[in-house]
Coordinates of N, CA, C and O and ligand atoms in Angstrom, one line a residue:
M1 N 24.7 -197.5 53.0 CA 23.6 -197.0 53.9 C 24.0 -195.5 54.3 O 25.1 -195.3 54.6
I2 N 23.0 -194.7 54.3 CA 23.3 -193.3 54.6 C 23.4 -193.1 56.2 O 22.8 -193.9 56.9
N3 N 24.2 -192.1 56.6 CA 24.2 -191.8 58.0 C 23.1 -190.9 58.3 O 23.1 -189.7 57.9
M4 N 22.1 -191.4 59.0 CA 20.8 -190.6 59.1 C 21.0 -189.3 59.9 O 20.5 -188.3 59.5
S5 N 21.8 -189.4 61.0 CA 22.0 -188.2 61.8 C 22.7 -187.1 61.0 O 22.3 -186.0 61.0
N6 N 23.8 -187.5 60.3 CA 24.5 -186.5 59.5 C 23.6 -185.9 58.5 O 23.6 -184.7 58.3
W7 N 22.8 -186.7 57.8 CA 21.9 -186.1 56.7 C 20.8 -185.3 57.3 O 20.5 -184.2 56.7
F8 N 20.2 -185.6 58.4 CA 19.2 -184.7 59.0 C 19.9 -183.4 59.4 O 19.3 -182.3 59.1
L9 N 21.1 -183.4 59.9 CA 21.8 -182.2 60.3 C 22.2 -181.4 59.1 O 22.0 -180.1 59.1
R10 N 22.7 -182.0 58.1 CA 23.1 -181.3 56.9 C 21.9 -180.6 56.2 O 22.0 -179.5 55.7
L11 N 20.8 -181.4 56.1 CA 19.6 -180.8 55.5 C 19.0 -179.7 56.4 O 18.5 -178.6 55.9
A12 N 19.1 -179.8 57.8 CA 18.6 -178.8 58.7 C 19.3 -177.5 58.4 O 18.6 -176.4 58.4
V13 N 20.6 -177.4 58.3 CA 21.2 -176.1 58.1 C 20.9 -175.5 56.7 O 20.9 -174.3 56.6
L14 N 20.6 -176.4 55.7 CA 20.1 -175.8 54.4 C 18.8 -175.2 54.6 O 18.5 -174.1 54.0
Y15 N 17.9 -175.8 55.4 CA 16.6 -175.1 55.7 C 16.8 -173.9 56.5 O 16.0 -172.9 56.4
L16 N 17.8 -173.9 57.4 CA 18.1 -172.6 58.2 C 18.5 -171.5 57.2 O 18.0 -170.4 57.3
I17 N 19.3 -171.8 56.2 CA 19.7 -170.8 55.3 C 18.5 -170.3 54.5 O 18.3 -169.1 54.3
A18 N 17.7 -171.3 54.0 CA 16.5 -170.9 53.2 C 15.5 -170.1 54.1 O 15.0 -169.0 53.7
G19 N 15.3 -170.5 55.3 CA 14.3 -169.8 56.2 C 14.8 -168.4 56.6 O 14.0 -167.5 56.5
V20 N 16.0 -168.3 57.0 CA 16.6 -167.0 57.3 C 16.7 -166.1 56.1 O 16.4 -164.9 56.2
G21 N 17.0 -166.7 55.0 CA 17.1 -166.0 53.7 C 15.7 -165.3 53.4 O 15.6 -164.1 53.1
L22 N 14.7 -166.1 53.5 CA 13.3 -165.6 53.3 C 13.0 -164.6 54.4 O 12.3 -163.6 54.1
G23 N 13.4 -164.8 55.6 CA 13.1 -163.8 56.7 C 13.8 -162.5 56.4 O 13.1 -161.4 56.5
L24 N 15.0 -162.5 55.9 CA 15.7 -161.3 55.6 C 15.0 -160.6 54.4 O 14.9 -159.4 54.4
Y25 N 14.6 -161.4 53.4 CA 13.9 -160.8 52.3 C 12.6 -160.2 52.7 O 12.3 -159.0 52.3
M26 N 11.9 -160.9 53.6 CA 10.6 -160.3 54.1 C 10.8 -159.0 54.8 O 10.1 -158.0 54.7
A27 N 11.9 -159.0 55.7 CA 12.2 -157.8 56.5 C 12.6 -156.6 55.6 O 12.1 -155.5 55.7
A28 N 13.4 -157.0 54.6 CA 14.0 -155.9 53.7 C 12.9 -155.3 52.8 O 12.9 -154.2 52.5
S29 N 12.0 -156.2 52.3 CA 11.0 -155.8 51.3 C 9.8 -155.2 52.0 O 8.9 -154.7 51.3
N30 N 9.7 -155.5 53.3 CA 8.4 -155.1 54.0 C 7.2 -155.8 53.6 O 6.1 -155.4 53.8
D31 N 7.4 -157.0 52.9 CA 6.3 -157.8 52.4 C 6.4 -159.1 53.3 O 7.2 -160.0 53.0
H32 N 5.6 -159.2 54.3 CA 5.6 -160.3 55.2 C 4.6 -161.4 54.8 O 4.3 -162.3 55.6
S33 N 4.1 -161.4 53.6 CA 3.0 -162.3 53.2 C 3.4 -163.7 53.2 O 2.5 -164.6 53.3
M34 N 4.7 -164.0 53.1 CA 5.1 -165.4 53.0 C 5.5 -165.9 54.4 O 6.2 -166.9 54.5
F35 N 5.1 -165.2 55.5 CA 5.6 -165.6 56.8 C 5.3 -167.0 57.2 O 6.2 -167.6 57.9
P36 N 4.2 -167.6 56.8 CA 4.0 -169.0 57.2 C 5.0 -169.9 56.5 O 5.4 -171.0 57.1
V37 N 5.5 -169.6 55.3 CA 6.5 -170.4 54.7 C 7.8 -170.2 55.4 O 8.5 -171.2 55.8
H38 N 8.1 -169.0 55.8 CA 9.3 -168.7 56.6 C 9.3 -169.5 57.9 O 10.2 -170.2 58.3
A39 N 8.1 -169.4 58.6 CA 8.0 -170.1 59.9 C 8.2 -171.6 59.8 O 8.9 -172.2 60.6
H40 N 7.6 -172.2 58.7 CA 7.6 -173.7 58.6 C 8.9 -174.2 58.0 O 9.3 -175.3 58.2
L41 N 9.6 -173.3 57.2 CA 10.9 -173.7 56.7 C 11.8 -173.8 57.9 O 12.6 -174.7 58.1
N42 N 11.7 -172.8 58.9 CA 12.5 -172.8 60.0 C 12.1 -173.9 61.1 O 13.0 -174.5 61.7
L43 N 10.8 -174.1 61.2 CA 10.4 -175.0 62.4 C 10.3 -176.4 61.9 O 10.8 -177.3 62.6
L44 N 9.6 -176.7 60.8 CA 9.6 -178.1 60.3 C 10.9 -178.4 59.6 O 11.2 -179.6 59.4
G45 N 11.6 -177.4 59.1 CA 12.9 -177.6 58.5 C 14.1 -177.6 59.5 O 14.4 -178.6 60.0
W46 N 14.6 -176.4 59.7 CA 15.8 -176.3 60.6 C 15.6 -177.0 62.0 O 16.3 -177.9 62.4
V47 N 14.5 -176.5 62.7 CA 14.4 -177.0 64.1 C 14.1 -178.5 64.2 O 14.8 -179.3 64.9
S48 N 13.1 -179.0 63.4 CA 12.7 -180.4 63.5 C 13.8 -181.3 63.0 O 14.2 -182.3 63.6
L49 N 14.4 -180.9 61.8 CA 15.4 -181.8 61.3 C 16.6 -181.9 62.2 O 17.3 -182.9 62.4
A50 N 17.0 -180.7 62.8 CA 18.1 -180.7 63.7 C 17.8 -181.6 64.9 O 18.7 -182.3 65.4
L51 N 16.6 -181.5 65.4 CA 16.3 -182.4 66.6 C 16.3 -183.8 66.2 O 16.8 -184.7 67.0
F52 N 15.8 -184.1 65.0 CA 15.8 -185.5 64.5 C 17.3 -186.0 64.5 O 17.7 -187.1 65.0
G53 N 18.1 -185.1 63.9 CA 19.6 -185.5 63.7 C 20.3 -185.6 65.0 O 21.0 -186.6 65.2
L54 N 20.0 -184.8 66.0 CA 20.6 -184.9 67.3 C 20.1 -186.1 68.0 O 20.9 -186.8 68.7
F55 N 18.8 -186.4 67.9 CA 18.3 -187.6 68.5 C 19.0 -188.9 68.0 O 19.5 -189.7 68.8
Y56 N 19.1 -189.0 66.7 CA 19.7 -190.2 66.1 C 21.2 -190.2 66.4 O 21.9 -191.3 66.3
R57 N 21.8 -189.0 66.7 CA 23.2 -189.0 67.2 C 23.4 -189.6 68.6 O 24.3 -190.3 68.8
V58 N 22.4 -189.2 69.4 CA 22.5 -189.6 70.8 C 22.1 -191.1 71.0 O 22.6 -191.8 71.9
V59 N 21.2 -191.5 70.1 CA 20.7 -192.9 70.2 C 20.9 -193.6 68.9 O 20.0 -193.8 68.1
P60 N 22.2 -193.9 68.6 CA 22.5 -194.5 67.2 C 21.8 -195.8 66.9 O 21.5 -196.0 65.8
A61 N 21.4 -196.5 68.0 CA 20.7 -197.8 67.7 C 19.4 -197.5 67.1 O 18.9 -198.3 66.2
A62 N 18.8 -196.4 67.4 CA 17.5 -196.0 66.8 C 17.6 -195.8 65.3 O 16.7 -196.1 64.5
A63 N 18.8 -195.2 64.9 CA 19.0 -194.8 63.5 C 19.1 -196.1 62.6 O 18.9 -196.0 61.4
A64 N 19.4 -197.2 63.2 CA 19.6 -198.5 62.5 C 18.3 -199.2 62.2 O 18.3 -200.2 61.5
T65 N 17.2 -198.7 62.7 CA 15.9 -199.4 62.6 C 15.3 -199.1 61.3 O 15.5 -198.0 60.7
T66 N 14.4 -200.0 60.8 CA 13.6 -199.8 59.6 C 12.7 -198.6 59.8 O 12.5 -197.8 58.8
L67 N 12.1 -198.5 61.0 CA 11.2 -197.3 61.2 C 11.9 -196.0 61.0 O 11.3 -195.1 60.5
A68 N 13.2 -195.9 61.4 CA 13.9 -194.7 61.3 C 14.1 -194.4 59.8 O 14.0 -193.2 59.4
K69 N 14.4 -195.4 59.0 CA 14.6 -195.2 57.6 C 13.3 -194.7 57.0 O 13.2 -193.8 56.1
L70 N 12.2 -195.3 57.4 CA 10.9 -194.9 56.9 C 10.6 -193.4 57.3 O 10.2 -192.6 56.5
H71 N 11.0 -193.1 58.6 CA 10.8 -191.7 59.0 C 11.6 -190.8 58.1 O 11.0 -189.8 57.6
F72 N 12.9 -191.1 57.8 CA 13.7 -190.2 56.9 C 13.1 -190.1 55.5 O 12.9 -189.0 55.0
W73 N 12.8 -191.2 54.9 CA 12.4 -191.2 53.5 C 11.0 -190.8 53.3 O 10.6 -190.5 52.1
V74 N 10.2 -190.7 54.3 CA 8.9 -190.1 54.2 C 8.9 -188.6 54.5 O 8.4 -187.8 53.8
Y75 N 9.6 -188.3 55.6 CA 9.6 -186.9 56.1 C 10.3 -186.0 55.1 O 9.7 -184.9 54.7
V76 N 11.5 -186.3 54.7 CA 12.3 -185.4 53.9 C 11.7 -185.0 52.6 O 11.5 -183.8 52.3
P77 N 11.3 -186.0 51.8 CA 10.6 -185.5 50.5 C 9.3 -184.9 50.7 O 9.0 -183.9 50.0
A78 N 8.5 -185.4 51.7 CA 7.1 -184.8 51.9 C 7.2 -183.4 52.4 O 6.5 -182.5 51.9
H79 N 8.2 -183.1 53.3 CA 8.3 -181.8 53.8 C 8.8 -180.8 52.7 O 8.4 -179.7 52.6
F80 N 9.7 -181.3 51.9 CA 10.2 -180.5 50.8 C 9.0 -180.1 49.8 O 8.9 -178.9 49.5
V81 N 8.2 -181.1 49.5 CA 7.1 -180.8 48.6 C 6.1 -179.9 49.3 O 5.6 -178.9 48.7
Q82 N 5.9 -180.1 50.6 CA 5.0 -179.3 51.4 C 5.4 -177.8 51.3 O 4.6 -176.9 51.1
M83 N 6.7 -177.5 51.5 CA 7.2 -176.1 51.4 C 7.1 -175.5 50.1 O 6.7 -174.3 49.9
V84 N 7.3 -176.3 49.0 CA 7.2 -175.8 47.6 C 5.7 -175.4 47.4 O 5.4 -174.3 46.9
L85 N 4.8 -176.3 47.8 CA 3.3 -176.1 47.6 C 2.9 -174.9 48.5 O 2.1 -174.1 48.0
L86 N 3.4 -174.8 49.7 CA 3.0 -173.7 50.6 C 3.4 -172.4 50.0 O 2.7 -171.4 50.0
A87 N 4.7 -172.3 49.4 CA 5.1 -171.1 48.8 C 4.2 -170.8 47.6 O 3.8 -169.6 47.4
M88 N 3.9 -171.8 46.8 CA 3.0 -171.5 45.6 C 1.7 -171.0 46.1 O 1.1 -170.1 45.5
F89 N 1.2 -171.6 47.2 CA -0.1 -171.2 47.7 C -0.1 -169.7 48.1 O -1.0 -169.0 47.7
F90 N 0.9 -169.3 48.8 CA 1.0 -167.9 49.2 C 1.4 -167.0 48.0 O 1.4 -165.8 48.2
R91 N 1.7 -167.5 46.9 CA 2.0 -166.8 45.7 C 0.7 -166.7 44.8 O 0.8 -166.2 43.7
G92 N -0.4 -167.3 45.3 CA -1.6 -167.1 44.6 C -2.2 -168.4 44.0 O -3.3 -168.4 43.5
A93 N -1.4 -169.5 44.0 CA -1.9 -170.8 43.4 C -2.8 -171.5 44.4 O -2.4 -172.6 44.9
T94 N -3.9 -170.9 44.7 CA -4.8 -171.5 45.8 C -5.4 -172.8 45.4 O -5.8 -173.6 46.3
A95 N -5.4 -173.1 44.1 CA -6.0 -174.4 43.7 C -5.2 -175.6 44.2 O -5.7 -176.7 44.2
I96 N -3.9 -175.4 44.6 CA -3.1 -176.5 45.0 C -3.4 -176.9 46.5 O -2.8 -177.8 47.0
E97 N -4.4 -176.2 47.1 CA -4.6 -176.5 48.5 C -4.9 -178.0 48.9 O -4.4 -178.4 49.9
P98 N -5.7 -178.7 48.1 CA -5.9 -180.1 48.4 C -4.6 -180.9 48.4 O -4.4 -181.7 49.3
A99 N -3.7 -180.6 47.5 CA -2.4 -181.3 47.4 C -1.6 -180.9 48.6 O -0.9 -181.8 49.2
L100 N -1.7 -179.7 49.0 CA -0.9 -179.2 50.2 C -1.4 -179.9 51.4 O -0.6 -180.4 52.3
G101 N -2.8 -180.1 51.5 CA -3.4 -180.8 52.6 C -2.9 -182.2 52.7 O -2.5 -182.8 53.7
A102 N -2.9 -182.9 51.5 CA -2.5 -184.3 51.4 C -1.0 -184.5 51.8 O -0.7 -185.4 52.7
V103 N -0.2 -183.6 51.3 CA 1.3 -183.8 51.6 C 1.5 -183.5 53.1 O 2.4 -184.1 53.8
S104 N 0.7 -182.5 53.6 CA 0.9 -182.2 55.1 C 0.5 -183.4 56.0 O 1.1 -183.6 57.0
M105 N -0.5 -184.1 55.5 CA -0.9 -185.3 56.3 C 0.3 -186.4 56.2 O 0.5 -187.1 57.2
I106 N 1.0 -186.4 55.1 CA 2.1 -187.4 55.0 C 3.2 -186.9 56.0 O 3.8 -187.7 56.7
V107 N 3.4 -185.6 56.0 CA 4.4 -185.1 57.0 C 4.0 -185.4 58.4 O 4.8 -185.9 59.2
G108 N 2.7 -185.3 58.7 CA 2.2 -185.6 60.0 C 2.4 -187.1 60.3 O 2.8 -187.5 61.4
A109 N 2.2 -187.9 59.3 CA 2.4 -189.4 59.5 C 3.8 -189.7 59.8 O 4.1 -190.6 60.7
A110 N 4.7 -189.0 59.1 CA 6.2 -189.3 59.3 C 6.5 -188.9 60.8 O 7.4 -189.5 61.4
I111 N 5.9 -187.8 61.3 CA 6.1 -187.4 62.6 C 5.6 -188.4 63.6 O 6.3 -188.7 64.7
V112 N 4.5 -189.1 63.3 CA 4.0 -190.2 64.2 C 5.1 -191.3 64.2 O 5.3 -191.9 65.2
V113 N 5.6 -191.6 63.0 CA 6.6 -192.7 62.9 C 7.8 -192.3 63.8 O 8.3 -193.2 64.6
F114 N 8.2 -191.0 63.7 CA 9.3 -190.6 64.6 C 9.0 -190.8 66.1 O 9.8 -191.2 66.9
A115 N 7.8 -190.5 66.4 CA 7.3 -190.6 67.8 C 7.5 -192.1 68.3 O 7.9 -192.4 69.4
V116 N 7.1 -193.0 67.4 CA 7.2 -194.4 67.7 C 8.7 -194.8 67.9 O 9.0 -195.5 68.8
V117 N 9.5 -194.3 67.0 CA 11.0 -194.6 67.1 C 11.5 -194.1 68.4 O 12.2 -194.8 69.1
V118 N 11.1 -192.9 68.8 CA 11.6 -192.3 70.1 C 11.1 -193.2 71.3 O 11.9 -193.6 72.1
W119 N 9.8 -193.6 71.3 CA 9.3 -194.4 72.3 C 10.0 -195.8 72.4 O 10.3 -196.3 73.5
N120 N 10.1 -196.4 71.2 CA 10.8 -197.7 71.2 C 12.2 -197.7 71.7 O 12.7 -198.7 72.2
N121 N 12.9 -196.6 71.5 CA 14.3 -196.5 71.8 C 14.6 -195.7 73.1 O 15.8 -195.4 73.3
T122 N 13.6 -195.4 73.9 CA 13.9 -194.7 75.1 C 13.3 -195.5 76.3 O 12.8 -194.9 77.3
R123 N 13.2 -196.8 76.2 CA 12.8 -197.6 77.3 C 13.9 -197.6 78.4 O 15.0 -197.5 78.0
A124 N 13.4 -197.8 79.6 CA 14.4 -197.9 80.7 C 15.3 -199.1 80.4 O 14.8 -200.1 80.0
S125 N 16.6 -199.0 80.7 CA 17.5 -200.1 80.5 C 17.2 -201.3 81.5 O 16.8 -200.9 82.6
P126 N 17.3 -202.5 81.1 CA 16.9 -203.6 82.0 C 17.8 -203.7 83.2 O 18.9 -203.2 83.2
Ligands
HEM1 C1 17.8 -163.2 60.3 C2 16.9 -164.1 60.7 C3 15.4 -163.9 60.6 C4 14.7 -162.8 60.1 C5 15.2 -161.5 59.4 C6 13.3 -163.1 60.3 C7 12.3 -162.3 59.9 C8 10.9 -162.5 60.2 C9 9.8 -161.6 59.8 C10 10.0 -160.3 59.0 C11 8.7 -162.2 60.2 C12 7.3 -161.7 60.0 C13 6.8 -161.0 61.2 C14 5.3 -160.5 61.1 O1 4.9 -160.2 60.0 O2 4.6 -160.6 62.1 C15 9.0 -163.4 60.9 C16 8.1 -164.3 61.5 C17 8.5 -165.5 62.1 N1 9.8 -166.0 62.2 FE1 11.4 -165.2 61.6 N2 13.2 -164.3 60.9 C18 14.5 -164.8 61.1 C19 14.8 -166.0 61.7 C20 13.9 -166.9 62.2 C21 14.2 -168.2 62.8 C22 15.7 -168.8 62.9 C23 13.1 -168.8 63.2 C24 12.8 -170.1 63.9 C25 13.8 -170.9 64.4 C26 12.0 -167.9 62.9 C27 10.7 -168.1 63.2 C28 9.7 -167.2 62.9 C29 8.3 -167.5 63.2 C30 7.7 -168.7 63.9 C31 7.5 -166.4 62.6 C32 6.0 -166.2 62.7 C33 5.7 -165.5 64.0 C34 4.2 -165.2 64.0 O3 3.4 -166.1 64.1 O4 3.9 -164.0 64.1 N3 12.5 -166.8 62.3 N4 10.4 -163.6 60.9
HEM2 C1 2.4 -181.1 59.1 C2 2.8 -180.2 60.0 C3 2.2 -178.8 60.2 C4 1.1 -178.3 59.7 C5 0.2 -178.8 58.6 C6 1.0 -176.9 60.2 C7 0.0 -176.0 59.9 C8 -0.1 -174.7 60.3 C9 -1.1 -173.8 60.0 C10 -2.3 -174.1 59.1 C11 -0.9 -172.6 60.6 C12 -1.7 -171.3 60.5 C13 -1.1 -170.5 59.5 C14 -1.8 -169.1 59.3 O1 -2.7 -168.8 60.0 O2 -1.3 -168.4 58.4 C15 0.4 -172.8 61.4 C16 1.0 -171.9 62.2 C17 2.1 -172.1 62.9 N1 2.8 -173.2 63.1 FE1 2.4 -174.9 62.1 N2 2.0 -176.7 61.1 C18 2.8 -177.9 61.2 C19 3.9 -178.1 62.0 C20 4.4 -177.2 62.9 C21 5.5 -177.4 63.8 C22 6.2 -178.8 63.9 C23 5.8 -176.3 64.4 C24 6.8 -176.0 65.4 C25 7.9 -176.7 65.7 C26 4.8 -175.3 63.9 C27 4.8 -174.0 64.4 C28 3.8 -173.0 63.9 C29 3.9 -171.6 64.3 C30 4.9 -171.0 65.2 C31 2.8 -171.0 63.7 C32 2.4 -169.5 63.8 C33 3.1 -168.8 62.6 C34 2.4 -169.0 61.3 O3 1.2 -168.7 61.2 O4 3.1 -169.4 60.3 N3 4.0 -175.9 63.0 N4 0.8 -174.1 61.2

């Protein structure tokens, strides 16, 4: 079984490198056209994954649930595909917009799963 907190945190810093790398490229090239990709690599990647990882660190019982596994295995691949499609979209492949919309809905669904995990595991102690 994977350690969910560790993997969220490990993936988070990879997205930080990718997001900051793109930010530096944008700043250096003076071409900011990919800024939504930069913003969402950093925010749906680095920031969200780090918060997921820290939450599962603080509440390890939550990480053991089936819903948490669903959260990980839906969010991580869907967000990766979303970022690839978003980059392609801003590189001119506008025809992929329906697929981008569909995968974004899946990312949204994974976020709802996370919300349920948080609510289920933050009840007041008896
Ligand atoms: C060395 C690090 C970074 C560099 C060089 C950088 C560079 C940039 C550049 C050039 C833009 C486009 C600005 C514009 O055209 O208006 C931008 C936008 C943005 N960056 Fe970064 N960035 C860095 C790190 C980060 C990080 C760590 C985050 C989030 C945690 C972040 C979040 C954003 C957001 C949300 C926008 C869009 C802002 C808007 O809506 O105008 N950036 N960044
Ligand atoms: C499935 C999830 C998400 C979708 C589909 C989505 C979609 C969008 C769209 C369509 C825009 C406007 C882009 C533009 O006008 O060029 C946008 C902007 C923005 N979003 Fe998101 N978003 C998502 C999640 C998030 C999250 C979780 C955060 C913060 C933690 C965030 C922060 C921002 C910011 C700061 C901007 C303004 C910068 C930009 O335009 O790229 N988004 N988002």
